[in-house]
Tab-separated table of C-alpha atoms and ligand atoms in Angstrom:
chain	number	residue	atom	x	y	z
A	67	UNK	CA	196.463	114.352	98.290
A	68	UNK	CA	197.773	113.046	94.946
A	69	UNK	CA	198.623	114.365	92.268
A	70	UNK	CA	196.336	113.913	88.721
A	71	UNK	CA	198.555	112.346	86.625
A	72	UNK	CA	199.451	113.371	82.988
A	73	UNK	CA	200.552	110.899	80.135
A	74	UNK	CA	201.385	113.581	77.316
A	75	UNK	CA	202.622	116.839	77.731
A	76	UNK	CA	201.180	119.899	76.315
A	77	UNK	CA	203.195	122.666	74.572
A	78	UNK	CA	203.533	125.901	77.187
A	79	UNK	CA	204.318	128.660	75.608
A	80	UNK	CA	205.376	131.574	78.355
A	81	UNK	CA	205.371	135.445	77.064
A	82	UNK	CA	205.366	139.133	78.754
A	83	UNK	CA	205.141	141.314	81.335
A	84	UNK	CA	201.871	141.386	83.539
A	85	UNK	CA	200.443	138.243	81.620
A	86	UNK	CA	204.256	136.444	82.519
A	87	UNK	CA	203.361	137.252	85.992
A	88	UNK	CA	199.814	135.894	85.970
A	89	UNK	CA	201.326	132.535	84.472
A	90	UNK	CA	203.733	131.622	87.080
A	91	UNK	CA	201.058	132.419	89.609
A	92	UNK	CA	198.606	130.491	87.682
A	93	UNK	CA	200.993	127.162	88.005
A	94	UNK	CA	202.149	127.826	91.211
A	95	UNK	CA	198.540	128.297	93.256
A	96	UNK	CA	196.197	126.453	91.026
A	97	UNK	CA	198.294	123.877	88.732
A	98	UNK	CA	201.323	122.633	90.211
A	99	UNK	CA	199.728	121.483	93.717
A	100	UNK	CA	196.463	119.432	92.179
A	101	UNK	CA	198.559	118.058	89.367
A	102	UNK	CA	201.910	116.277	88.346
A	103	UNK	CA	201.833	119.377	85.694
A	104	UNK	CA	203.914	117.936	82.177
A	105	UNK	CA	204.961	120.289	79.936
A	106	UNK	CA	207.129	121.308	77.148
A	107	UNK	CA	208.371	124.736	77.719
A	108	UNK	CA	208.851	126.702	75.044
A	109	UNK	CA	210.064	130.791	76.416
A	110	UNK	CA	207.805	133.035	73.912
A	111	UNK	CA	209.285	136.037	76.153
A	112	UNK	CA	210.204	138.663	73.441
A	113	UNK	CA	213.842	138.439	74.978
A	114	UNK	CA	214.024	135.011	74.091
A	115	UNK	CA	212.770	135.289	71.410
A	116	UNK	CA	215.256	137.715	70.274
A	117	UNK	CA	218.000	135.894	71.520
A	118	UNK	CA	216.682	132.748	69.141
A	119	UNK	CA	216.288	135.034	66.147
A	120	UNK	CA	212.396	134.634	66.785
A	121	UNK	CA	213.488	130.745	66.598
A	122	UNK	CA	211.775	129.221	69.798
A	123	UNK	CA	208.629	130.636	68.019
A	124	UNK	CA	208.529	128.213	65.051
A	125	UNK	CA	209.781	125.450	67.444
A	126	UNK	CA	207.060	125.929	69.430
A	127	UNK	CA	204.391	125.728	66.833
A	128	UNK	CA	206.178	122.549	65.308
A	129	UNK	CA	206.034	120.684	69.005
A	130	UNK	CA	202.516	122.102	68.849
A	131	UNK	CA	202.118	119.867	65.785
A	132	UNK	CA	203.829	117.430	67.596
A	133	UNK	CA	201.567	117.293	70.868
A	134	UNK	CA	198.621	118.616	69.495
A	135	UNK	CA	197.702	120.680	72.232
A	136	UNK	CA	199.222	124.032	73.418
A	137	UNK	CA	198.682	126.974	76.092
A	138	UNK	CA	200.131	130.035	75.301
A	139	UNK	CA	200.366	133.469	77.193
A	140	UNK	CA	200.253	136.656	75.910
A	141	UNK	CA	203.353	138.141	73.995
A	142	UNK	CA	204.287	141.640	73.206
A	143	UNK	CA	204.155	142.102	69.063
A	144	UNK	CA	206.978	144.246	68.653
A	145	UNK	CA	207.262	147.920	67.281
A	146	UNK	CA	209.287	151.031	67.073
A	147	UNK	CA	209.498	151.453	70.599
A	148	UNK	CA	209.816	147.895	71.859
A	149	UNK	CA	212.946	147.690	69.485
A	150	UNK	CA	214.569	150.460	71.692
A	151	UNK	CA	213.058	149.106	75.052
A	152	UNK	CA	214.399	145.408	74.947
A	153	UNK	CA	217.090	146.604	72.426
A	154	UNK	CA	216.118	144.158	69.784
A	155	UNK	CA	218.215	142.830	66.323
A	156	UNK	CA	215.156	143.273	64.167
A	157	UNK	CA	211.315	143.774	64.577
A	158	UNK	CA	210.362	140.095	65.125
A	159	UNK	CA	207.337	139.106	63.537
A	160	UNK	CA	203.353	138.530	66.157
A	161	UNK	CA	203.879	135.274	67.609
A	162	UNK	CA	200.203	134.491	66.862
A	163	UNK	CA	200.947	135.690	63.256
A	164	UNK	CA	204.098	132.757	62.814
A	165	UNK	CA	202.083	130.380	64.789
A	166	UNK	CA	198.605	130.553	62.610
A	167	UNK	CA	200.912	130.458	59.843
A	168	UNK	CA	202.108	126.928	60.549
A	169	UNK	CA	199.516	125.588	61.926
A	170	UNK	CA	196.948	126.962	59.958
A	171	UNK	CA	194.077	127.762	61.789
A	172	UNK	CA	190.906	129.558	62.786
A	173	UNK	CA	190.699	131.345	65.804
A	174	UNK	CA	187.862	131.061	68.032
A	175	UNK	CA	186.818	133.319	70.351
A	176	UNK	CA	184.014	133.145	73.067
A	177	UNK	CA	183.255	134.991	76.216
A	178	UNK	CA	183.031	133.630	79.546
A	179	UNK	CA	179.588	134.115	80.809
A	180	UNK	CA	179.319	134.987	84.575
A	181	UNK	CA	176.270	136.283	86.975
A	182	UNK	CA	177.013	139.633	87.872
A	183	UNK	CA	178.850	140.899	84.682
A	184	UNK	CA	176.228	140.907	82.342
A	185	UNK	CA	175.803	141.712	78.498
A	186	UNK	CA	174.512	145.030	76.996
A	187	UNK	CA	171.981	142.251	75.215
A	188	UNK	CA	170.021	141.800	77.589
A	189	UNK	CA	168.679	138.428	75.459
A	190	UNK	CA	172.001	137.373	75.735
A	191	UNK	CA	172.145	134.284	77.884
A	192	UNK	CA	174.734	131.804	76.476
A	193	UNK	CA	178.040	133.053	75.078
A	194	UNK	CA	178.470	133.602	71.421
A	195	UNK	CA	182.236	132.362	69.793
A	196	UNK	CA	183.100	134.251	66.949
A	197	UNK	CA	185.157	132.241	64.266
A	198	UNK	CA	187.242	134.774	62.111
A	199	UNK	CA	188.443	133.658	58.545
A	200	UNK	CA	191.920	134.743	58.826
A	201	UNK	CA	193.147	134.557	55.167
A	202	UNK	CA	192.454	137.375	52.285
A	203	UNK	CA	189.743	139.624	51.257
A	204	UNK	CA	190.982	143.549	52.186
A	205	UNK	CA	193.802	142.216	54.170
A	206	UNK	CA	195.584	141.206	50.857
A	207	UNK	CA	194.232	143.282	48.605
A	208	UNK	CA	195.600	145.889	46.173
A	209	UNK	CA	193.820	149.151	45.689
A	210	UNK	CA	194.314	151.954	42.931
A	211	UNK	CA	193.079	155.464	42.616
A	212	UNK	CA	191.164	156.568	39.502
A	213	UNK	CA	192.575	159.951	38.508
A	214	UNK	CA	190.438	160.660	35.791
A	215	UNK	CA	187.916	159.077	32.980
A	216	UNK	CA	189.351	155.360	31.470
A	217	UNK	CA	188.566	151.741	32.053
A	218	UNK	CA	189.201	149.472	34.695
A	219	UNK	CA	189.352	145.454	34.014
A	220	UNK	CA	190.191	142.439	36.199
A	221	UNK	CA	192.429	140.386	34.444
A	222	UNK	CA	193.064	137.230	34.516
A	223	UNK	CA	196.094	135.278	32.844
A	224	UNK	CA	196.653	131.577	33.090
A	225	UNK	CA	199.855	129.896	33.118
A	226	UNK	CA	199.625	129.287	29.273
A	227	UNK	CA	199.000	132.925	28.566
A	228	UNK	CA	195.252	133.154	27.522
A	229	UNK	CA	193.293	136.060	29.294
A	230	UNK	CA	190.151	136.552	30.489
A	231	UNK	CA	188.988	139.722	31.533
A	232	UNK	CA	185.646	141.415	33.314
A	233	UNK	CA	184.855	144.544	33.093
A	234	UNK	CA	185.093	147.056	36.828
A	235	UNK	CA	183.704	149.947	35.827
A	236	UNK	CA	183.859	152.910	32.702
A	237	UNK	CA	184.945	155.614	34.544
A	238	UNK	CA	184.492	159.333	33.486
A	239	UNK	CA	186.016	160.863	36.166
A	240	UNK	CA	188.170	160.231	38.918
A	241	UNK	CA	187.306	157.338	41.501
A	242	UNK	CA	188.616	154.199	42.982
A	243	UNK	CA	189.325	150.363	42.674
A	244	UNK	CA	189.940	147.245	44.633
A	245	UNK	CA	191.127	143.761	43.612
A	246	UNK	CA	190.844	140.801	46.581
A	247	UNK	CA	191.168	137.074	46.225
A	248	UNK	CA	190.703	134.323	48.119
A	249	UNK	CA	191.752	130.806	47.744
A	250	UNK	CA	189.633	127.592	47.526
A	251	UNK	CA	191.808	125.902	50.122
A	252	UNK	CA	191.560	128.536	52.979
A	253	UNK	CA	187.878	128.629	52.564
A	254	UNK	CA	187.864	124.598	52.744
A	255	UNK	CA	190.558	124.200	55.961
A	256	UNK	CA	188.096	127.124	57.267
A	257	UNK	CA	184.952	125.177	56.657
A	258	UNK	CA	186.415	122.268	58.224
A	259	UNK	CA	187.903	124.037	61.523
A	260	UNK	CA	184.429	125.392	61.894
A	261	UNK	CA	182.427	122.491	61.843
A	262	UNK	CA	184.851	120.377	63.855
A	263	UNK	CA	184.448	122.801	66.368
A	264	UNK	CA	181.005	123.200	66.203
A	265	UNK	CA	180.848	119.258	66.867
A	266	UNK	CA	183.402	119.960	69.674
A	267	UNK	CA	182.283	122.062	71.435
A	268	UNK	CA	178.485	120.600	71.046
A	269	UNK	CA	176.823	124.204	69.460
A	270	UNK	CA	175.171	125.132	66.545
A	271	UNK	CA	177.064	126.876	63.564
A	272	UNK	CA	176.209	129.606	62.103
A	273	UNK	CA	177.582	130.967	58.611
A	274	UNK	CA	176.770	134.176	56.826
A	275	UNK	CA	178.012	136.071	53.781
A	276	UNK	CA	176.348	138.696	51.201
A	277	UNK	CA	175.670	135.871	47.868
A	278	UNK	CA	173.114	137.349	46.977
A	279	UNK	CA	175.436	140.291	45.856
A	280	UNK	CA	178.548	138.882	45.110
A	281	UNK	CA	177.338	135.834	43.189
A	282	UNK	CA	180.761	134.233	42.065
A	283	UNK	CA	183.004	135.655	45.371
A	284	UNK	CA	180.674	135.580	48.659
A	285	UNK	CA	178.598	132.733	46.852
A	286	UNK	CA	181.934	130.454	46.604
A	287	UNK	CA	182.282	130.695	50.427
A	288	UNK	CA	178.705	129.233	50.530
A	289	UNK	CA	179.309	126.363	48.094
A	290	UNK	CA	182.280	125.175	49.940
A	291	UNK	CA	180.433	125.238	53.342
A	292	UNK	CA	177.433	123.788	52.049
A	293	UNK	CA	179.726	121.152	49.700
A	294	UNK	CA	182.354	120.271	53.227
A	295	UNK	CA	179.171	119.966	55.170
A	296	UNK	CA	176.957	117.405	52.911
A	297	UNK	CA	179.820	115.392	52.406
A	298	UNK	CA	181.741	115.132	55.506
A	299	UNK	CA	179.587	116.788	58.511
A	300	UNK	CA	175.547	116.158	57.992
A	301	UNK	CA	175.730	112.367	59.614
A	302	UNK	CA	178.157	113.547	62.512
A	303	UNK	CA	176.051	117.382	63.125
A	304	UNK	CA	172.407	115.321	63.128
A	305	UNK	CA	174.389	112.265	65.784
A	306	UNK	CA	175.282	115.237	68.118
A	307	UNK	CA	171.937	117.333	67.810
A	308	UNK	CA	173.331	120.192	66.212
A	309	UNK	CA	172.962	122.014	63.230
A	310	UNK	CA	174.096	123.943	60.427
A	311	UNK	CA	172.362	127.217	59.421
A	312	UNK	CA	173.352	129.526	56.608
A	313	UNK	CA	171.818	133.309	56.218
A	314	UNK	CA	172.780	136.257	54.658
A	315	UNK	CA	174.931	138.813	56.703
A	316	UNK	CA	172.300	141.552	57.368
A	317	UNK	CA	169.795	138.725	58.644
A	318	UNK	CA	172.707	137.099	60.727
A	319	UNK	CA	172.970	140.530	62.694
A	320	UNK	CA	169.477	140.717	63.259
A	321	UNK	CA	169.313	137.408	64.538
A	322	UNK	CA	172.343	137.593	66.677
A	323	UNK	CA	170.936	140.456	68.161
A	324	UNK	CA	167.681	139.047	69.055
A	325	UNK	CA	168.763	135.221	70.308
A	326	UNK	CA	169.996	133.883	73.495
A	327	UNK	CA	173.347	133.039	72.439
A	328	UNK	CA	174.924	129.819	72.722
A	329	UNK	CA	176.149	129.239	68.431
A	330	UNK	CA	179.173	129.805	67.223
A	331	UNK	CA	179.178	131.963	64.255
A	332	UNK	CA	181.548	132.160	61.804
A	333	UNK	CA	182.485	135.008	59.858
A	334	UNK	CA	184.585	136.132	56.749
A	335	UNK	CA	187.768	137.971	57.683
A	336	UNK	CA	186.165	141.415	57.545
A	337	UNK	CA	182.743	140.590	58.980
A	338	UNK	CA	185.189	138.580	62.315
A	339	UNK	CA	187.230	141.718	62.758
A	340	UNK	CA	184.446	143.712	62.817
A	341	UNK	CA	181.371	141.989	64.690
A	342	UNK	CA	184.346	140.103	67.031
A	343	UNK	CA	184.494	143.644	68.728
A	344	UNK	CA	181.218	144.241	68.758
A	345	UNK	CA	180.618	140.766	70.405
A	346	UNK	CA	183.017	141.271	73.257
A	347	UNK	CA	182.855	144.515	73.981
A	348	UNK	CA	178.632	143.628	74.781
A	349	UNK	CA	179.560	140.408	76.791
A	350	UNK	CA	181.750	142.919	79.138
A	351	UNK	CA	185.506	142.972	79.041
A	352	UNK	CA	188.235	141.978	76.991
A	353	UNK	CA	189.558	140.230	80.371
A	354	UNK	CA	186.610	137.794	79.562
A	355	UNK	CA	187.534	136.602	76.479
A	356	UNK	CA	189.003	133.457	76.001
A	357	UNK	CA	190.447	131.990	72.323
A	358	UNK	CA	191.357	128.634	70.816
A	359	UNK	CA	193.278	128.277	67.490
A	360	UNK	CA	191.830	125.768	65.652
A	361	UNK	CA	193.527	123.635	62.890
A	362	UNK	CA	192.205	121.420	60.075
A	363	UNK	CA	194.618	118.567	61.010
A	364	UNK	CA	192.934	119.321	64.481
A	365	UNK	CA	195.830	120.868	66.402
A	366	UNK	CA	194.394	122.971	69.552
A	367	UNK	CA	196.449	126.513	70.802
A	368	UNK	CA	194.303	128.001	73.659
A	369	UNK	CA	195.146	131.865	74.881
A	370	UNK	CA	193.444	134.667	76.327
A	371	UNK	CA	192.165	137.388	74.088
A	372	UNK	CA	194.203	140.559	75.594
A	373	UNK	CA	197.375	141.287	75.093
A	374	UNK	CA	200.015	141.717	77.786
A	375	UNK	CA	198.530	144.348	79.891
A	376	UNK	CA	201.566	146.422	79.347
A	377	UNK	CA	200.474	149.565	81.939
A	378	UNK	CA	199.653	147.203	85.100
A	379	UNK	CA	203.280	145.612	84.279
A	380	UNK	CA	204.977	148.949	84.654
A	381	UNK	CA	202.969	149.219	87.509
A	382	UNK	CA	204.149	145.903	88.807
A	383	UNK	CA	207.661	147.251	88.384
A	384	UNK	CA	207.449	150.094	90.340
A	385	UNK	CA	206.256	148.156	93.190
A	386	UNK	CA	202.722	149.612	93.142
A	387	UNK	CA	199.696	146.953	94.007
A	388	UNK	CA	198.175	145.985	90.455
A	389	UNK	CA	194.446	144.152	90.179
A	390	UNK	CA	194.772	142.387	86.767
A	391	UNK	CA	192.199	139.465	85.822
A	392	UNK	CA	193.641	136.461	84.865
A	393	UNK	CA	190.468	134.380	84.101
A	394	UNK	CA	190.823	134.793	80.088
A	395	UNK	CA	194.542	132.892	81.053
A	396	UNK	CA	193.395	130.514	83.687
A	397	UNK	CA	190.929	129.703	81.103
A	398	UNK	CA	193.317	129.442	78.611
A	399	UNK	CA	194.911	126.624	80.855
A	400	UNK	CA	191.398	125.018	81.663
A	401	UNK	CA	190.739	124.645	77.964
A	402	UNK	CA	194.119	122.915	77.055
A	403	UNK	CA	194.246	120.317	80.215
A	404	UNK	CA	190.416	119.508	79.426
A	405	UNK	CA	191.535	118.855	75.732
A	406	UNK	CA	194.521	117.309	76.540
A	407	UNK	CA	192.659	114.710	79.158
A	408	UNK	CA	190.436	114.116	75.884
A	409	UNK	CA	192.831	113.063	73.449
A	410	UNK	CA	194.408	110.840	76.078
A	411	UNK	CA	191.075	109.818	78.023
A	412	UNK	CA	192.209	111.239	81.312
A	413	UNK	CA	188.824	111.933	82.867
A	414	UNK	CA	190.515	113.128	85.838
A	415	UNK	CA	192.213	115.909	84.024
A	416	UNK	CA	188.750	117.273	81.786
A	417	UNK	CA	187.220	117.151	85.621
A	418	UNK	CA	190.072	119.192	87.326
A	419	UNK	CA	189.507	121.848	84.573
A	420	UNK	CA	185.892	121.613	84.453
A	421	UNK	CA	186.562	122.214	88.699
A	422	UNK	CA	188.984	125.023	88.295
A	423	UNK	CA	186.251	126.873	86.038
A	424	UNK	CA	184.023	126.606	88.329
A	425	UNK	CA	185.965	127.716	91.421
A	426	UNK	CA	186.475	130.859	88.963
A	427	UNK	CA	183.386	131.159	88.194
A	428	UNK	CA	182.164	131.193	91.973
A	429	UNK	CA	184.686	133.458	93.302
A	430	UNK	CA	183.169	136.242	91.076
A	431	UNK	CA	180.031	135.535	91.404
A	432	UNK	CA	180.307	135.517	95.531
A	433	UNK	CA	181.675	139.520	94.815
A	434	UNK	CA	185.179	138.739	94.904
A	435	UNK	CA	186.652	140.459	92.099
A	436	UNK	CA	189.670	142.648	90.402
A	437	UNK	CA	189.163	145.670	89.383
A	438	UNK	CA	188.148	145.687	85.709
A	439	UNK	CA	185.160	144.079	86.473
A	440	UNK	CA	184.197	145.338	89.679
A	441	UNK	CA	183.663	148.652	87.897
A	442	UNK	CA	180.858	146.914	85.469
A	443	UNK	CA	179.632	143.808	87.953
A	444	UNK	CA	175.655	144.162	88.771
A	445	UNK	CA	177.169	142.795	92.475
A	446	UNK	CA	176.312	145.413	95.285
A	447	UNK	CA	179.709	146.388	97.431
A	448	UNK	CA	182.313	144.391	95.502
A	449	UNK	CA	185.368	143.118	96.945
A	450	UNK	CA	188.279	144.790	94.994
A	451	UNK	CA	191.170	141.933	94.990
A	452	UNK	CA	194.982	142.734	93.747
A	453	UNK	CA	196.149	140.300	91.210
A	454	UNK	CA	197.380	137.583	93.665
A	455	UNK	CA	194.525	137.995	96.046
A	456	UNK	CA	192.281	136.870	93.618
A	457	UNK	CA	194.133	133.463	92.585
A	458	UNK	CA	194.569	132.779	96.134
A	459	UNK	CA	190.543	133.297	96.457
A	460	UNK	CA	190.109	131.009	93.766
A	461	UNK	CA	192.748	128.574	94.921
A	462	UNK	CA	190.914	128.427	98.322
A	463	UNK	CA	187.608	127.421	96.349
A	464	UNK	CA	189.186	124.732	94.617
B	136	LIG	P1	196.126	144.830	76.375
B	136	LIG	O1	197.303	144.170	76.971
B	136	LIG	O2	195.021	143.939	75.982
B	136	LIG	O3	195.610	145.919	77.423
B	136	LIG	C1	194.847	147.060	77.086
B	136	LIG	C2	194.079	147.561	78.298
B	136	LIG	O4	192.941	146.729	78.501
B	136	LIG	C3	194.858	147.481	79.606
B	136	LIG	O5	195.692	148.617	79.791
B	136	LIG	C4	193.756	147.350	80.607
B	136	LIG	O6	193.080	148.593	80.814
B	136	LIG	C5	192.759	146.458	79.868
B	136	LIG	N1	193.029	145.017	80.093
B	136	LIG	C6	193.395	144.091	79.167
B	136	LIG	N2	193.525	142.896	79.719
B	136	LIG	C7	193.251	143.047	81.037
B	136	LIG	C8	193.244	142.164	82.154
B	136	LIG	N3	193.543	140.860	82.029
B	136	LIG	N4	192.914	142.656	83.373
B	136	LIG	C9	192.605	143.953	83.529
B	136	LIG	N5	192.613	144.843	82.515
B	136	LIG	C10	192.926	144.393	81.290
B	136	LIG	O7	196.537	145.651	75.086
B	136	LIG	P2	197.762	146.675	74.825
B	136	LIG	O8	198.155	147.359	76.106
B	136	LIG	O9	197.346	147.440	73.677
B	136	LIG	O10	198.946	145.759	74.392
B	136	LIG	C11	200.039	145.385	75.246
B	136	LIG	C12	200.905	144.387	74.504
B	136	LIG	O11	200.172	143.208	74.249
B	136	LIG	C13	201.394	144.894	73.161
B	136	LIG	O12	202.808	144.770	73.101
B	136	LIG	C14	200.733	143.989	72.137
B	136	LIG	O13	201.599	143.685	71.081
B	136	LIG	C15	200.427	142.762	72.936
B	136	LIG	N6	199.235	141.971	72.494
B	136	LIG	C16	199.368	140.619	72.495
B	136	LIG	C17	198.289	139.809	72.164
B	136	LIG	C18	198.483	138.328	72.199
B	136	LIG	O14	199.536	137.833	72.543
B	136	LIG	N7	197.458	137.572	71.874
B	136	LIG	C19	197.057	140.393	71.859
B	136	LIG	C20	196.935	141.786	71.900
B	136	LIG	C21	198.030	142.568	72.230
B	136	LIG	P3	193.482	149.637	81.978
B	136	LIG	O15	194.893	150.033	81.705
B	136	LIG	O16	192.501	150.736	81.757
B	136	LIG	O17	193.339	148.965	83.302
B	137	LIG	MG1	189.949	144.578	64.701
């Protein structure tokens, strides 16, 4: 057979333990054979890393920049104990963190949607991608307790020194404050990633925030939306037969709850890191969930959701059998080759990942299985697979 050809490489970016072992499988059973596999390897392996000073991290992002399109495994984000385990000159920043950073970006995140593993919502039949703002609010703010009776002001003063104030509260006993911010330009490069990805990936966006309340903070996420959308997005949303549909955040949850799915809906930083869990934990298991970071400039990281899987890799180690699910990662893969064959009109390539889904897709579905989900599947008698068992099932579909 021959190979599918590539004409531009994508940026791999390899990383840890049990997810490092997935990868190489990954190429060597369901890449490497079908296609002439081009690639710019980047080693995101924390020992790398720490041999680079974290360097091959920021190269990796620039190439990104370079390429456009990048497939990245899961890394370990160091802490106290990693710095004794791989013996590491400082506590190297999340990979993700350093990446987002120069590129930018909104993370998407949608489940993948199989018979056999199905939500808690029962309504539920199309997945639903949560877009997270990933800039501000609580994450950056600065908090104060109130000991006792005084005022509290936000204060404002511009570069030439005049002030303008608003009043927080008269306090007459003790209590507490909070100052966020936001800035104009994160809330327009995450309007933008949205609705490019809405048009994408072909779904409606949703958008939801409390303006009704907040008038001047939650209402300026609104006007930006609504302000991107008129001017750039209305033309290009009605062309692909999608739409744009703003609510406030109580009714979004009480829609969510009672649709079919099948939207993506974007969320303010806190509303993403909270409702994001929610989301995936009711579509099944983390192992599920794939995500795409999204720039404004329209750069395209995919990844799985999970982390490294740290306890099946010590596992591994000790020679013991381990059933870990690597569709979030082969996923991961399917999303960048289809993308890639986009931006360089390689049908053959969006078909080979559209294939590879499906051979994923129908390996589950006929009962074969690892472990995390044969524990939740609706299947009767599940076959339990190790973790290279169940690429070679799906290897033998495709
Ligand atoms: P994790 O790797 O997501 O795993 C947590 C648990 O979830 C596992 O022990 C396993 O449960 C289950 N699980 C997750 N993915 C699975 C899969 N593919 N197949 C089967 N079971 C799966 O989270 P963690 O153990 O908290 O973190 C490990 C390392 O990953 C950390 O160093 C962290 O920094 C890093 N991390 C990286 C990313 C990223 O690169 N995007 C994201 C999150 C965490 P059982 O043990 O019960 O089987
Ligand atoms: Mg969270």
């Amino acid at each position: 057979m021959e190979k599918i050809k590539m004409t531009t490489p994508l940026v791999e970016m390899d990383g840890d333990e049990m997810t490092r072992i997935l990868w190489k499988m990954i190429k060597d059973e369901l890449l490497i054979p079908y296609i002439d596999l081009k690639t710019e390897y980047y080693d995101l392996g924390l020992e790398h890393r720490n041999a680079t000073d974290d360097q091959v991290t920021v190269d990796s992002a620039l190439a990104t920049k370079k390429y456009k399109v990048a497939v990245k495994c899961a890394t370990i984000t160091p802490n106290a104990a990693r710095m004794e385990e791989y013996d590491l000159k400082e506590m190297w920043k999340s990979p993700n963190g350093t990446i987002r950073a120069i590129l930018d970006g909104t993370v998407f995140r949608a489940p993948i949607v199989v018979k056999g593993i199905e939500p808690c919502v029962k309504n539920w039949k199309k997945p639903i991608t949560i877009a997270r703002h990933a800039y501000g609010d609580v994450y950056k703010g600065s908090e104060m307790k109130i000991p006792g009776a005084g005022k509290a002001e936000l204060v404002y003063t511009a570069e030439d020194g005049t002030q303008t104030s608003e009043l927080v509260h008269n306090f007459d006993g003790p209590g507490i404050i909070q100052g966020m911010h936001n800035l104009n330009s994160s809330i327009e490069s995450f309007a933008r990633s949205c609705f490019s990805y809405a048009l994408d990936t072909k779904q409606d966006l949703w958008f939801a925030t409390k303006d009704t309340i907040s008038k001047k903070y939650d209402h300026t996420f609104k006007d930006i939306f609504q302000e991107i959308y008129d001017a750039e997005f209305d033309a290009k949303f009605k062309e692909a037969g999608i739409e744009y549909f703003y609510t406030l955040i109580d009714d979004a949850v009480a829609r969510v709850m009672k649709s079919e799915g099948g939207y993506i809906w974007a969320c303010k930083n806190y509303d993403g890191d909270v409702m994001s869990d929610m989301v995936s934990s009711a579509f099944g298991s983390l192992a599920m969930m794939t995500s795409v970071l999204v720039s404004p400039e329209g750069y395209y990281e995919y990844e799985a959701a999970h982390g490294t899987v740290q306890r099946h890799y010590y596992k591994h180690l000790k020679g013991e059998e381990t059933s870990t699910n690597s569709v979030a990662t082969i996923f991961a893969w399917t999303g960048a080759l289809r993308k890639r064959g986009e931006l360089d009109g390689n049908k053959e390539l969006m078909e080979f990942a559209d294939r590879l889904e499906k051979a994923t897709i129908d390996t589950i579905e006929a009962g074969e299985m690892t472990k995390d989900l044969a524990l939740i599947t609706t299947i009767e008698n599940p076959t339990v697979l190790s973790s290279g068992e169940f690429i070679k099932a799906i290897a033998k579909r495709l």
